[in-house]
Coordinates of C-alpha atoms and ligand atoms in Angstrom, one line a residue:
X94 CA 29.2 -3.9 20.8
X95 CA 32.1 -6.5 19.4
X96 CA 31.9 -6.8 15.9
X97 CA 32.2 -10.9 15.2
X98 CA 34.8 -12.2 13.6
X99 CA 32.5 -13.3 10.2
X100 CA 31.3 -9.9 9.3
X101 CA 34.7 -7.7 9.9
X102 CA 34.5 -7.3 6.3
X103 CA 31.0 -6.2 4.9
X104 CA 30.6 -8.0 1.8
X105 CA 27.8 -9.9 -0.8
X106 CA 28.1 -13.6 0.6
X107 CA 26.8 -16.5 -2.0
X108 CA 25.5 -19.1 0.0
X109 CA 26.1 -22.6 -1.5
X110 CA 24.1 -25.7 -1.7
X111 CA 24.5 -28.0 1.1
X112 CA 27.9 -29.7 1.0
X113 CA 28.2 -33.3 2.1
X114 CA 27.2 -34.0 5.6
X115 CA 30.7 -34.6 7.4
X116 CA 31.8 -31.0 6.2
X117 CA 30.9 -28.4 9.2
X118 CA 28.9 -25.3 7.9
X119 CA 30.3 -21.6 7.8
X120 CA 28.5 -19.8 10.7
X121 CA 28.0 -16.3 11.5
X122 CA 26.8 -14.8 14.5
X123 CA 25.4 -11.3 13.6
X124 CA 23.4 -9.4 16.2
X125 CA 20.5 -9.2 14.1
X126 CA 19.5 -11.3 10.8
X127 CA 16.6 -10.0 8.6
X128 CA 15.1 -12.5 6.1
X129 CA 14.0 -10.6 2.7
X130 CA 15.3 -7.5 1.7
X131 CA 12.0 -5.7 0.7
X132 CA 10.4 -2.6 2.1
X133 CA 10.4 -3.9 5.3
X134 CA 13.6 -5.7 5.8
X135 CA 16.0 -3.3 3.9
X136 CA 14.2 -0.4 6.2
X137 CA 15.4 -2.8 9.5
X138 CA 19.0 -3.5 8.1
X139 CA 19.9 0.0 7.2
X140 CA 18.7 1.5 10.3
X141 CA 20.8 -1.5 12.4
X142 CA 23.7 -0.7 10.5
X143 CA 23.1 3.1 10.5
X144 CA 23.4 2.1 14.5
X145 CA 26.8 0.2 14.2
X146 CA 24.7 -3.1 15.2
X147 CA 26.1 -6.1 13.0
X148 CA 23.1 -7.1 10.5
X149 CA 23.3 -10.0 7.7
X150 CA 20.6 -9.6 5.5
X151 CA 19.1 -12.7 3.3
X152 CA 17.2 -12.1 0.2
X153 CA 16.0 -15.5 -2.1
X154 CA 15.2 -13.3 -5.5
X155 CA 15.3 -9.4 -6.1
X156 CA 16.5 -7.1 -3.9
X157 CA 13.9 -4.4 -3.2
X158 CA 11.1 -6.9 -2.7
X159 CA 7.5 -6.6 -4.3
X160 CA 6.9 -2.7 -3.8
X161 CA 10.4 -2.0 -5.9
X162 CA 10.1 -5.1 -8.8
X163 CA 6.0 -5.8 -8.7
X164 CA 4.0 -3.4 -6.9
X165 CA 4.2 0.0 -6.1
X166 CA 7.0 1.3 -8.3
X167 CA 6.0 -0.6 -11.9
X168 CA 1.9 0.1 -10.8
X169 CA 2.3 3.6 -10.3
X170 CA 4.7 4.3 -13.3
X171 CA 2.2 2.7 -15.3
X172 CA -0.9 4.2 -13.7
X173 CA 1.6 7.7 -14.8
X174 CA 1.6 6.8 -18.5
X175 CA -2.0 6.1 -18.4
X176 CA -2.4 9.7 -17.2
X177 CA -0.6 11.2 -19.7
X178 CA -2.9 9.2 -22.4
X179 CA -5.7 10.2 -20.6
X180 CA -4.8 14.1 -20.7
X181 CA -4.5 14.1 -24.5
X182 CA -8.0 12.9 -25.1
X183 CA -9.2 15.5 -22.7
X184 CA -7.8 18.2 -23.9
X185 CA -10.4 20.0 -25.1
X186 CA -11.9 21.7 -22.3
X187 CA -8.9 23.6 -22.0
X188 CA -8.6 24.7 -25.8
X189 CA -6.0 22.4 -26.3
X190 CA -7.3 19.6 -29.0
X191 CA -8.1 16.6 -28.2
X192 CA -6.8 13.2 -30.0
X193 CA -6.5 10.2 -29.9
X194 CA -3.5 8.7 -27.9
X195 CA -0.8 6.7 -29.9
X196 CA 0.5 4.9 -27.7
X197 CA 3.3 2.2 -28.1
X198 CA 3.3 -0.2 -25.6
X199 CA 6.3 -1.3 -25.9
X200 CA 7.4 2.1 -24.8
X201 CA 5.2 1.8 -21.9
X202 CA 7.0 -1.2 -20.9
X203 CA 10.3 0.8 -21.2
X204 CA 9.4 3.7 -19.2
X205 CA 8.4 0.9 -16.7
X206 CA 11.4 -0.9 -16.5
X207 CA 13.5 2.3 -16.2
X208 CA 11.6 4.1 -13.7
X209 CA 12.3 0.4 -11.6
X210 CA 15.5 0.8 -13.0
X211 CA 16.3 4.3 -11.5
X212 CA 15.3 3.5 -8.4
X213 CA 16.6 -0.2 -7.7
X214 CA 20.4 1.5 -7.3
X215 CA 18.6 2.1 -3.7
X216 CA 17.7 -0.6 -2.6
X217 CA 21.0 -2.8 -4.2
X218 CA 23.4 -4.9 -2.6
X219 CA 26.2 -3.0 -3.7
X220 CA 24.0 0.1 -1.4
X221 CA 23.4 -2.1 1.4
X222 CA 27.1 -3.5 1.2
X223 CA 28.3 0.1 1.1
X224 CA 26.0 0.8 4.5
X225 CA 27.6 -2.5 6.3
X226 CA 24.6 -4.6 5.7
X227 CA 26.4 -8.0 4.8
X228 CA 24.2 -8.9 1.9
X229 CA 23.5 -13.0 1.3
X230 CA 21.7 -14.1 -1.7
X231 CA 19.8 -17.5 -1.5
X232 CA 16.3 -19.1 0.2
X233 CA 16.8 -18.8 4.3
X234 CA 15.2 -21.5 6.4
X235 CA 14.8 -22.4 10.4
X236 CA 16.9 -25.2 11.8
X237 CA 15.9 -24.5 15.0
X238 CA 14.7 -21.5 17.4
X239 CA 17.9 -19.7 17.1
X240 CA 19.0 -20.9 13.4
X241 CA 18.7 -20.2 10.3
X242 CA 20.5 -21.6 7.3
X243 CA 20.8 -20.5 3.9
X244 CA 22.6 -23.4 1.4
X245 CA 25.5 -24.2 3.3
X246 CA 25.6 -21.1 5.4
X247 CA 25.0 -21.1 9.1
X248 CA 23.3 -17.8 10.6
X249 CA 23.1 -17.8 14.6
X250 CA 22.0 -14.3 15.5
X251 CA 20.4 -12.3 18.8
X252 CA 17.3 -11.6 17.1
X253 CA 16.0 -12.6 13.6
X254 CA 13.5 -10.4 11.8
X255 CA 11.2 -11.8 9.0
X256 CA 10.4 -9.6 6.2
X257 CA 9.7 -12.2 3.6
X258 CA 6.3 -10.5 2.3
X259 CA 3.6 -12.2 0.4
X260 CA 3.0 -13.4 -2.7
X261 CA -0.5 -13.0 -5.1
X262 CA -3.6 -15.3 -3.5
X263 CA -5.0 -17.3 -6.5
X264 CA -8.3 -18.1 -5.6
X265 CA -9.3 -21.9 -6.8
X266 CA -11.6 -21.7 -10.2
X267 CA -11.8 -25.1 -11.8
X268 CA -10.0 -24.3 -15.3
X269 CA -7.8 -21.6 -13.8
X270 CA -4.6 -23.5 -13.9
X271 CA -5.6 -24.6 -17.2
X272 CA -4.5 -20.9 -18.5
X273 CA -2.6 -18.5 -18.8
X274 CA -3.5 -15.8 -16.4
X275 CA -1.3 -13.1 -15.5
X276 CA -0.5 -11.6 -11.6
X277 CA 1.3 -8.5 -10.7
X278 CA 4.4 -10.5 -10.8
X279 CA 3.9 -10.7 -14.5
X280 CA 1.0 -8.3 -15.7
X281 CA 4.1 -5.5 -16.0
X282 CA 6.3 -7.5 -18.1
X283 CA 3.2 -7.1 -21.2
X284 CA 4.7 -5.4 -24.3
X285 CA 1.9 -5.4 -26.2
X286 CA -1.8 -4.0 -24.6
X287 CA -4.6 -6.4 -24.2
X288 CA -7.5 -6.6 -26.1
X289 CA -9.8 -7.1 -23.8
X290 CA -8.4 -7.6 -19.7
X291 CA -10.4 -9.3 -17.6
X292 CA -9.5 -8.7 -14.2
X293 CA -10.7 -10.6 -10.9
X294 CA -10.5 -8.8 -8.4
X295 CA -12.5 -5.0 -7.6
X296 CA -10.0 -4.2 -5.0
X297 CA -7.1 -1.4 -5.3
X298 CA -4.5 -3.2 -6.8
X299 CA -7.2 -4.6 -9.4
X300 CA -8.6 -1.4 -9.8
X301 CA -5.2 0.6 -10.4
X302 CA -4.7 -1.7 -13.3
X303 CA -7.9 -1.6 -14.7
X304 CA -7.9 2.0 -15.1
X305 CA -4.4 2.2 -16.2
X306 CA -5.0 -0.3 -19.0
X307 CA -8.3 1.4 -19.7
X308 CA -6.7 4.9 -20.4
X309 CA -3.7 3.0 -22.5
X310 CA -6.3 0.9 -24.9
X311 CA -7.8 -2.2 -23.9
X312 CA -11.1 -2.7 -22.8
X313 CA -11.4 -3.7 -19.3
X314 CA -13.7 -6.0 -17.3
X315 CA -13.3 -6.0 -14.0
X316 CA -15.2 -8.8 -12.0
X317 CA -15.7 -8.9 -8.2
X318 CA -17.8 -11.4 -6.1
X319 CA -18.4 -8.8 -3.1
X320 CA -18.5 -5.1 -3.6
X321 CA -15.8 -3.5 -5.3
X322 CA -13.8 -1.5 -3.0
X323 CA -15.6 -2.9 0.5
X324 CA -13.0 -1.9 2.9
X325 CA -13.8 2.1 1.6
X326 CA -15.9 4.5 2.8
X327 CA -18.9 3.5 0.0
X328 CA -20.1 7.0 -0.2
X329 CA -16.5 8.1 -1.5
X330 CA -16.2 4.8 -3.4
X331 CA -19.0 5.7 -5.1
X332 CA -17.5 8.8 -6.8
X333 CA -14.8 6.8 -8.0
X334 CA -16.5 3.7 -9.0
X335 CA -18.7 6.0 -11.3
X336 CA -15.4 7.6 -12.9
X337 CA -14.1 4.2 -13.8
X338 CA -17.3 3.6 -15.3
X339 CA -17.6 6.5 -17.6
X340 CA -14.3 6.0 -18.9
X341 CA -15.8 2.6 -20.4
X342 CA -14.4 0.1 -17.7
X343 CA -17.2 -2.7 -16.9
X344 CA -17.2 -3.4 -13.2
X345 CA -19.4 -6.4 -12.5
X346 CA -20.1 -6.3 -8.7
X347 CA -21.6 -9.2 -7.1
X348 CA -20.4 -11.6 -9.5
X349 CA -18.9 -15.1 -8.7
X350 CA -16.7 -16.6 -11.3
X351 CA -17.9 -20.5 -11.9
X352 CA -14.5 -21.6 -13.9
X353 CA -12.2 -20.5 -16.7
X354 CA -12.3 -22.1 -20.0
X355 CA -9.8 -22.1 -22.8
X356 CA -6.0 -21.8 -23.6
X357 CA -4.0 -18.9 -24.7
X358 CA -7.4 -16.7 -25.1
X359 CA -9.6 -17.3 -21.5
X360 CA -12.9 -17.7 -21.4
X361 CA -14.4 -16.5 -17.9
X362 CA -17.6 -18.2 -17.0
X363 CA -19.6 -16.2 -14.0
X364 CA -22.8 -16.3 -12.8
X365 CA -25.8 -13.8 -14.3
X366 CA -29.1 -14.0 -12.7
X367 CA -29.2 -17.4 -12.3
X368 CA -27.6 -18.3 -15.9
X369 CA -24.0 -18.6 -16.9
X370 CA -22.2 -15.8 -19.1
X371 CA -19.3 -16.4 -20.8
X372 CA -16.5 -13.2 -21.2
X373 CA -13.9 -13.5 -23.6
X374 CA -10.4 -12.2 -22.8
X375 CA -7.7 -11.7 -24.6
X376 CA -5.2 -11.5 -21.1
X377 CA -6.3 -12.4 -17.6
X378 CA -5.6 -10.7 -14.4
X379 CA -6.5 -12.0 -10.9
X380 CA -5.8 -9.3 -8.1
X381 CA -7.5 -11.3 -5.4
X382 CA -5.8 -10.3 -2.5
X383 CA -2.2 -11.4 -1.1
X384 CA -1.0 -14.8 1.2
X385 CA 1.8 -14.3 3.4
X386 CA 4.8 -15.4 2.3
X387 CA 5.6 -18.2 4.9
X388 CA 6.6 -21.6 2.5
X389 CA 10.2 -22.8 3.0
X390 CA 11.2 -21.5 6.1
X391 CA 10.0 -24.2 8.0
X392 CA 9.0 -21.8 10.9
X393 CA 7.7 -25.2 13.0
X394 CA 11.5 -25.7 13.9
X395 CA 12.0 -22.6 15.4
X396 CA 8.3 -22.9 17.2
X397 CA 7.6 -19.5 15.3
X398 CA 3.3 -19.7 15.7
X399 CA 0.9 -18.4 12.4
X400 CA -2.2 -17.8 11.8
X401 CA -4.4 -18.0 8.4
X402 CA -2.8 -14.1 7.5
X403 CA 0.7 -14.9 8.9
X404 CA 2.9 -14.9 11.4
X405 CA 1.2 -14.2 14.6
X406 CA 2.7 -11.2 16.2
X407 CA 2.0 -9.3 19.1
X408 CA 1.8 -5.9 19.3
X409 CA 5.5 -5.4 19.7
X410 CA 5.8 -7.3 16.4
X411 CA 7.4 -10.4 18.2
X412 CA 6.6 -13.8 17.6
X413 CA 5.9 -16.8 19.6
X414 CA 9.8 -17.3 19.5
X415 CA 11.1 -14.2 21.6
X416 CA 14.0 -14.1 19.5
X417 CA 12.1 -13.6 16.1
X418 CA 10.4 -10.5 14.6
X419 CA 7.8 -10.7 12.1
X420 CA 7.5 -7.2 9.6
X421 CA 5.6 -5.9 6.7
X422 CA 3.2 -7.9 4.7
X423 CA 3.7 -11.6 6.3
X424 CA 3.1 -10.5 9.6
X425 CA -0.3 -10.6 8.7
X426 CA -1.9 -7.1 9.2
X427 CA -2.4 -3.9 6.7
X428 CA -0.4 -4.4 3.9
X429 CA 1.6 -1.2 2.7
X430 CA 5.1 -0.1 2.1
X431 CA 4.5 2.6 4.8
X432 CA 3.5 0.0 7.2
X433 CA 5.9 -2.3 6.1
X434 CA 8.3 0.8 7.3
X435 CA 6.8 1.6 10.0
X436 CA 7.3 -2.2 11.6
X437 CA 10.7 -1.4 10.9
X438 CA 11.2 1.6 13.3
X439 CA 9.3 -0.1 15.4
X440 CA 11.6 -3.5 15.7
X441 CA 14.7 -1.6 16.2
X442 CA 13.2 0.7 18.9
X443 CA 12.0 -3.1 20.5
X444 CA 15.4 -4.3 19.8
X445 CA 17.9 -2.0 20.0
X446 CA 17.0 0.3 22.4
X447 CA 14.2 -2.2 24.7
X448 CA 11.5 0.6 24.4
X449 CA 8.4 -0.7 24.5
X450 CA 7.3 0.4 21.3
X451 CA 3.6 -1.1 19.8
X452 CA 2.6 -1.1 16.3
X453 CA -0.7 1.1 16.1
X454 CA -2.8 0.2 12.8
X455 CA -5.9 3.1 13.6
X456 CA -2.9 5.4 12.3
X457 CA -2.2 4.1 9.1
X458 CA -3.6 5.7 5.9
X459 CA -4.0 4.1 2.5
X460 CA -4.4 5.4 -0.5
X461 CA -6.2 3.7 -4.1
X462 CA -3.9 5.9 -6.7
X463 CA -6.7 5.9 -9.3
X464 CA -7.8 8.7 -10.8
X465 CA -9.9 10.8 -8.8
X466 CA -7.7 9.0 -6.1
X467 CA -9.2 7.6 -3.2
X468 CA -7.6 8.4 0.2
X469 CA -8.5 7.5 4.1
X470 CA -6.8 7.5 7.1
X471 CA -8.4 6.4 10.8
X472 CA -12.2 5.7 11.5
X473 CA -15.1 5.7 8.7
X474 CA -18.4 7.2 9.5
X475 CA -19.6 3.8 10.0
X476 CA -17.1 2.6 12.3
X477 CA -16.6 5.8 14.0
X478 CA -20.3 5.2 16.6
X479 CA -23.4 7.7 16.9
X480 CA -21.7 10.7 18.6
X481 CA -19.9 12.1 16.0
X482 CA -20.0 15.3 13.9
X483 CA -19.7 14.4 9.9
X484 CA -17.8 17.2 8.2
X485 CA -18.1 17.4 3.7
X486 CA -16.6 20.0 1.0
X487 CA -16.5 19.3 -2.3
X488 CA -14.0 20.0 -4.5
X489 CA -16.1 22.0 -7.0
X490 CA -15.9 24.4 -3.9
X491 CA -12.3 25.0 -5.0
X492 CA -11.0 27.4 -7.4
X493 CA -8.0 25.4 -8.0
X494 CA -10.3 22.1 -8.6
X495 CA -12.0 24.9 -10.7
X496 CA -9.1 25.8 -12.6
X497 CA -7.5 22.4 -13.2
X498 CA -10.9 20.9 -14.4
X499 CA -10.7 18.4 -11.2
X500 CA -14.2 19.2 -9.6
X501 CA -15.1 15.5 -9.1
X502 CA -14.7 14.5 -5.4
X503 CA -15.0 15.0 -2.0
X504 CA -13.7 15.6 1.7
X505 CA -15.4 13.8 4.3
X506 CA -14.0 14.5 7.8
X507 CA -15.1 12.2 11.3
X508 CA -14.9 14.3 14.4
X509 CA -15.9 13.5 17.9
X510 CA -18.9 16.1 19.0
X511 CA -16.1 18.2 20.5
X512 CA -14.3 18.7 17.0
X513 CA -11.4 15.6 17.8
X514 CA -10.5 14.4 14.5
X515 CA -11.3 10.7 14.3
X516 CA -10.7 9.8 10.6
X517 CA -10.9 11.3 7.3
X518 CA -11.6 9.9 3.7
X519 CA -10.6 11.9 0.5
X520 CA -11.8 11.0 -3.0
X521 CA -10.5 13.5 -6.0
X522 CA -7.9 14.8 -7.2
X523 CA -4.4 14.6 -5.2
X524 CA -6.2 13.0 -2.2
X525 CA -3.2 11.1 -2.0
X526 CA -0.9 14.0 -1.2
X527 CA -4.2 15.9 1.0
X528 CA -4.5 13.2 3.1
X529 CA -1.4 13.8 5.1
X530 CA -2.3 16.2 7.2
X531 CA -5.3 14.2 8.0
X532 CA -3.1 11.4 9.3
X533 CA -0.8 13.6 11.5
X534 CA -4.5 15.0 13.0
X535 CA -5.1 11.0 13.6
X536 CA -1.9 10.0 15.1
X537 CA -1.1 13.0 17.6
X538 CA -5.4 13.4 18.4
X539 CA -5.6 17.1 17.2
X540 CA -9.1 19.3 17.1
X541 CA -10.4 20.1 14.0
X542 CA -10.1 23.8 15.5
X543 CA -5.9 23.5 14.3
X544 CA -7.5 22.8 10.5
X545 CA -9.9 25.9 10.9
X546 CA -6.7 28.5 12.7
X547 CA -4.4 27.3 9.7
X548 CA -3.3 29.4 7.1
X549 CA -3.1 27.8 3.7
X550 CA -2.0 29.2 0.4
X551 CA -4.4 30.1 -2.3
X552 CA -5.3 28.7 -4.5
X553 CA -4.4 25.1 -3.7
X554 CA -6.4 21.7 -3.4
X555 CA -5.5 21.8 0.4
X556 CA -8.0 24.6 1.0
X557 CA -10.8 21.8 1.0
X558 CA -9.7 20.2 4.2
X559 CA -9.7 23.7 6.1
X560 CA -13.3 24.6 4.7
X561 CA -14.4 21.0 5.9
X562 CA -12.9 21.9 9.0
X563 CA -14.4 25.7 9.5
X564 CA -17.7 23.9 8.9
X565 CA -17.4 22.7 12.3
X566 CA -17.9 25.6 13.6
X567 CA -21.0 26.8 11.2
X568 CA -23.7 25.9 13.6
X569 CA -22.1 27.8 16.2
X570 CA -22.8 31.0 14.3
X571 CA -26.4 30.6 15.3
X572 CA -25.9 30.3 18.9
X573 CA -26.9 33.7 21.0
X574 CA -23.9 34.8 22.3
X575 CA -21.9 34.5 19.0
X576 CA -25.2 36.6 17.4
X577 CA -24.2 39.4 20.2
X578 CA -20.9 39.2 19.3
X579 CA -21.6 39.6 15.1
X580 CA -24.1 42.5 16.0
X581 CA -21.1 44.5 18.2
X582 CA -18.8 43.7 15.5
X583 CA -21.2 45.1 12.7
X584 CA -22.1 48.3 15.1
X585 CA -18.5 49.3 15.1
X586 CA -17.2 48.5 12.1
Ligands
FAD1203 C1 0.4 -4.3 -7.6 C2 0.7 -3.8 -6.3 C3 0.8 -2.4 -6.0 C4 1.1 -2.0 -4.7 N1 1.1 -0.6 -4.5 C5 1.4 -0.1 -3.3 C6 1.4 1.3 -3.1 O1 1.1 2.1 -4.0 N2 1.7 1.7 -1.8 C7 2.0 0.8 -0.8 O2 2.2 1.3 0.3 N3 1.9 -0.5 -1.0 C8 1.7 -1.0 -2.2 N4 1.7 -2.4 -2.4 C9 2.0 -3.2 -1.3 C10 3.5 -3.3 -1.1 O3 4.1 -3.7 -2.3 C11 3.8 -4.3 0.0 O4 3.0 -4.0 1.2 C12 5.3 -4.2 0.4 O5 6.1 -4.6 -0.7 C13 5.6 -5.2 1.6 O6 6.9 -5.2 1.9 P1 7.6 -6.4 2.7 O7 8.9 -6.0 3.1 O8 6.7 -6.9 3.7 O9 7.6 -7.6 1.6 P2 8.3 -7.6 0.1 O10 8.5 -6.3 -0.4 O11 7.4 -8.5 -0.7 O12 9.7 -8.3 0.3 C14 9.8 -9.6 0.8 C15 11.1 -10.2 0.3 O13 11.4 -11.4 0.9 C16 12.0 -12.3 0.0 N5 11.9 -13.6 0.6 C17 10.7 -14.3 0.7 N6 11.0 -15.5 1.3 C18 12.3 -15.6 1.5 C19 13.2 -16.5 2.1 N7 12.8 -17.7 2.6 N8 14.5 -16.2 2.2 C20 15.0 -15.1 1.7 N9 14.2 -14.1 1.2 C21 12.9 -14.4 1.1 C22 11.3 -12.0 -1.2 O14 12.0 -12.5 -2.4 C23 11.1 -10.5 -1.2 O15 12.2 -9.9 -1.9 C24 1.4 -2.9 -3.7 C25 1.4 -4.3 -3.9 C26 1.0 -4.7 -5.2 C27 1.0 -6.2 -5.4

C-alpha cells in the first residue's frame, strides 16, 4: 500500500483554527482516520500501524481517553488505597492489631496521579508517534461523508473509525446546576476527603466510589431510584450489597431525588414514604450512567445514523455511512475498556483484512471491583430459561478463603441440562481474576465436564469454580450403574 505523500513523516500535527476562507486547507489522505485516542481508538491505530496501514489519529483533550485520565486507572488506584486502609482496621483477626487508618488524603491523591502518571507514557503521543500513528491534537468534525476536519486541517481517509467515548449523564434535578456536584471527571482530583458523600447513583462506578471513600473516611450515602446494582445477578448482589452495608455505607434503594438545595454544601431532597427528607452533604457525586459522546462532530453531514445510546452500528461495527466505524463506548452497547478493545480487533479484521468479523456481546464479562468483588460473564439464571442445571460453592468451602479470612461469597455457575456452560456470576474475593476461565467456557461453548477433569493448584481461590463444576456430576452418583461401579471399586480395593 502507497504511503501518501502527507504522512511520509510520522509526526504530532497541531491543527489550527480555521484560516480565512480564500486560503485552501492542508489535506491528508490516510487509509484509516480514528477520532479519539481512548481505549478504543488507540487499540485501532496501533494495530493499523502495527500492519504498515497509514492511520492519523485525532484526539480533542487527553490522550488515553476516560479509562486512562477518569475511569478505570484513577478508580481502581483509589479503590487500592482504600484497601490498604481497610486491612489496618481489620487486622485483628490475624493477630496483627488493629488501628485506626491515618490517612492523608492528599497522599491519596498523589498515589492517584502517579499510578495515571506511570501508565499515560503508554498511551502518549510521543508512543503512538514512535509506532507511525500520526498523532493530531484538536476537536474533529464531519464536513461531509468522506470528511473530516479538524481546525484548518483536512482529513479524507478510506475508512474513518469513531472512538470518541462518552461523557457522565446528569440526570435533570431542579437545583442540580445550582451546585457544585462532582463527576468522575472531577471526583479524583479531591485532596481533601469528604465529610459526608452523597452519591447518586447505586450502579458500579457509584458503588466503587462509595466503598473506596467509605474505607478512606467519609461517610457515604449512596442514593438509587431503582435497585442498586439491577443489571446483576440479585442473589450475588445481595452478598455485596450487605458488605457495603456493614462497613457503614447507607444505600437508599428505591429512592427518587426531588431537587438539590444549597451552594457549596448540597442539600439532597428525596422522597421517604410519602414525605420529603432532606441529606446533608458535604461533596456530591452523581454516577448516573454514561451519554455517548456524539456533540460536535456534526455526524448529520456525513449521514452517519444514531440512536438514543449512540451511533447505530451493525453488527460489523459499521455505520449507516459504509465508510465509518463506530467503537467502544459511543457506539452505544456494553461499556468497558475490554469491549472497547475488543471493537478494535474487530474493525481491523472488517477493514483490513474484509473478514466478516461480528461483535458478540453474550461473551463479554464485567466486573464491579468492590470488595468482595462482583464478577459475571454470559447468561443469569433468570435469563438463562427453565432447562438449566444451577451450579453453587461457597467460598467458606475454601481453605484458601479460609486462610485469608475471605469466606464471604459465592460461585454460581448456569449450565444447560447437559453440563454446556451458559454463564457464570462470582461474588467474593478475586472474582475478578476467577472469572476468566468462566468467559473462555462462554465464548468457545465448553462443558462443565473440562472444569471437573482440570487440575488446579492447592490451595488457591480457583478451586471453587472446579467444586461448582464436579457438583454437576453429584446426582449422578446415585444413578444404578454408577452404584455398581462404586461397589466393584470398593470390592477390589
Ligand atoms: C469511573 C469509571 C470507572 C471505570 N472503570 C472501568 C473498569 O474498571 N473496567 C472497564 O473495562 N471499564 C471501566 N470504565 C469504562 C471505560 O472507562 C470506558 O468503557 C472506556 O474508556 C471507553 O473507551 P472509548 O475508547 O470508547 O472512549 P474514551 O476512553 O472515553 O475515549 C474517547 C476519546 O475521544 C476523545 N474525543 C471525543 N470527541 C472527540 C472529537 N470530536 N474529536 C477528537 N477527539 C474526541 C475524548 O477526548 C476521549 O479522549 C470506567 C468508567 C468510569 C467512568
Amino acid at each position: 500500500m502507497a504511503r501518501p505523500e502527507g504522512l511520509r513523516h510520522a509526526g504530532v500535527i497541531m491543527a489550527k483554527e480555521p484560516r480565512a476562507a480564500s486560503r485552501s486547507p492542508q489535506t491528508l489522505t490516510p487509509d484509516i482516520c480514528v477520532i479519539g485516542a481512548g481505549s478504543g481508538g488507540l487499540s485501532v491505530a496501533a494495530a493499523a500501524a502495527a500492519f504498515g496501514v497509514p492511520v492519523v489519529l485525532v484526539e480533542k483533550g487527553k490522550m488515553g481517553g476516560d479509562c486512562l485520565n477518569y475511569g478505570c486507572v484513577p478508580s481502581k488506584a483509589l479503590l487500592a488505597a482504600a484497601k490498604h486502609a481497610q486491612a489496618v482496621r481489620a487486622g485483628a483477626p490475624f493477630g496483627v492489631a488493629a488501628q485506626r487508618p491515618a490517612v492523608d488524603f492528599v497522599k491519596v491523591h498523589g498515589h492517584v496521579h502517579g499510578v495515571i502518571a506511570a501508565i499515560a507514557p503508554n498511551d502518549s503521543k510521543e508512543r503512538f508517534t514512535g509506532l507511525g500513528v500520526q498523532v493530531i491534537e484538536g476537536a474533529a468534525r464531519f464536513k461531509d461523508k468522506e470528511t473530516v476536519a479538524v481546525g484548518d486541517l483536512e482529513i479524507k481517509a478510506r475508512r474513518f473509525v469513531i472512538a470518541t467515548g462518552s461523557a457522565p449523564a446528569v440526570p435533570p434535578i431542579p437545583g442540580l446546576d445550582q451546585v457544585a456536584y462532582l463527576t468522575n471527571e472531577t471526583v479524583f482530583d479531591l485532596t481533601v476527603c469528604p465529610e459526608h458523600l452523597v452519591v447518586i447513583g447505586a450502579g458500579p462506578v457509584g458503588l466503587e466510589m462509595a466503598q473506596a471513600f467509605r474505607r478512606l473516611g467519609a461517610s457515604v450515602t449512596v442514593i438509587e431510584a431503582a435497585t442498586p446494582l439491577v443489571n446483576d445477578d440479585p442473589e450475588c448482589a445481595a452478598i455485596l450489597l450487605d458488605q457495603l452495608a456493614r462497613e457503614g455505607i447507607a444505600i437508599r434503594g428505591g429512592t427518587s431525588v426531588l431537587r438539590v438545595e444549597g451552594g457549596a454544601k448540597p442539600r439532597v431532597v428525596v422522597a421517604a414514604a410519602e414525605k420529603e427528607e432532606t441529606i446533608e452533604a458535604s461533596h456530591l457525586l452523581v454516577a448516573t450512567g454514561r451519554r455517548a459522546n456524539l456533540d460536535g462532530l456534526d455526524l448529520a453531514a456525513a449521514r452517519i445514523k444514531t440512536g438514543p445510546r449512540g451511533i447505530l452500528v451493525n453488527k460489523r461495527l459499521r455505520t449507516s455511512n459504509r465508510r465509518v466505524y463506530a467503537v467502544g463506548d459511543v457506539a452505544g452497547g456494553l461499556q468497558f475498556t475490554h469491549v472497547a478493545n475488543y471493537h478494535a480487533g474487530l474493525v481491523i479484521r472488517n477493514v483490513l483484512f474484509r473478514l466478516r468479523a461480528r461483535a458478540d456481546e453474550t461473551i463479554i464479562p464485567r466486573v464491579t471491583y468492590t470488595d468482595p468483588e462482583l464478577a459475571h460473564v454470559g447468561l443469569t439464571e433468570s435469563k438463562a430459561g427453565r432447562r438449566i442445571r444451577v451450579l453453587r460453592w461457597p467460598y467458606h468451602e475454601n481453605d484458601r478463603a479460609q486462610a485469608e479470612r475471605e469466606t464471604r461469597g459465592h460461585i454460581k455457575v448456569v449450565t444447560s441440562e447437559r453440563g454446556r456452560v451458559l454463564g457464570a456470576t462470582i461474588v467474593g474475593a478475586r472474582a475478578g481474576e476467577l472469572i476468566v476461565p468462566w468467559t473462555l467456557a462462554v465464548t468457545q461453548g465448553l462443558n462443565v465436564r473440562a472444569f471437573a477433569e482440570m487440575v488446579v493448584p492447592y490451595p488457591t481461590f480457583a478451586e471453587i469454580g472446579k467444586r461448582a463444576a464436579v457438583s454437576f456430576f453429584a446426582g449422578s452418583l446415585t444413578k444404578p450403574f454408577v452404584q455398581r461401579i462404586i461397589t466393584a471399586l470398593r470390592r477390589f480395593g
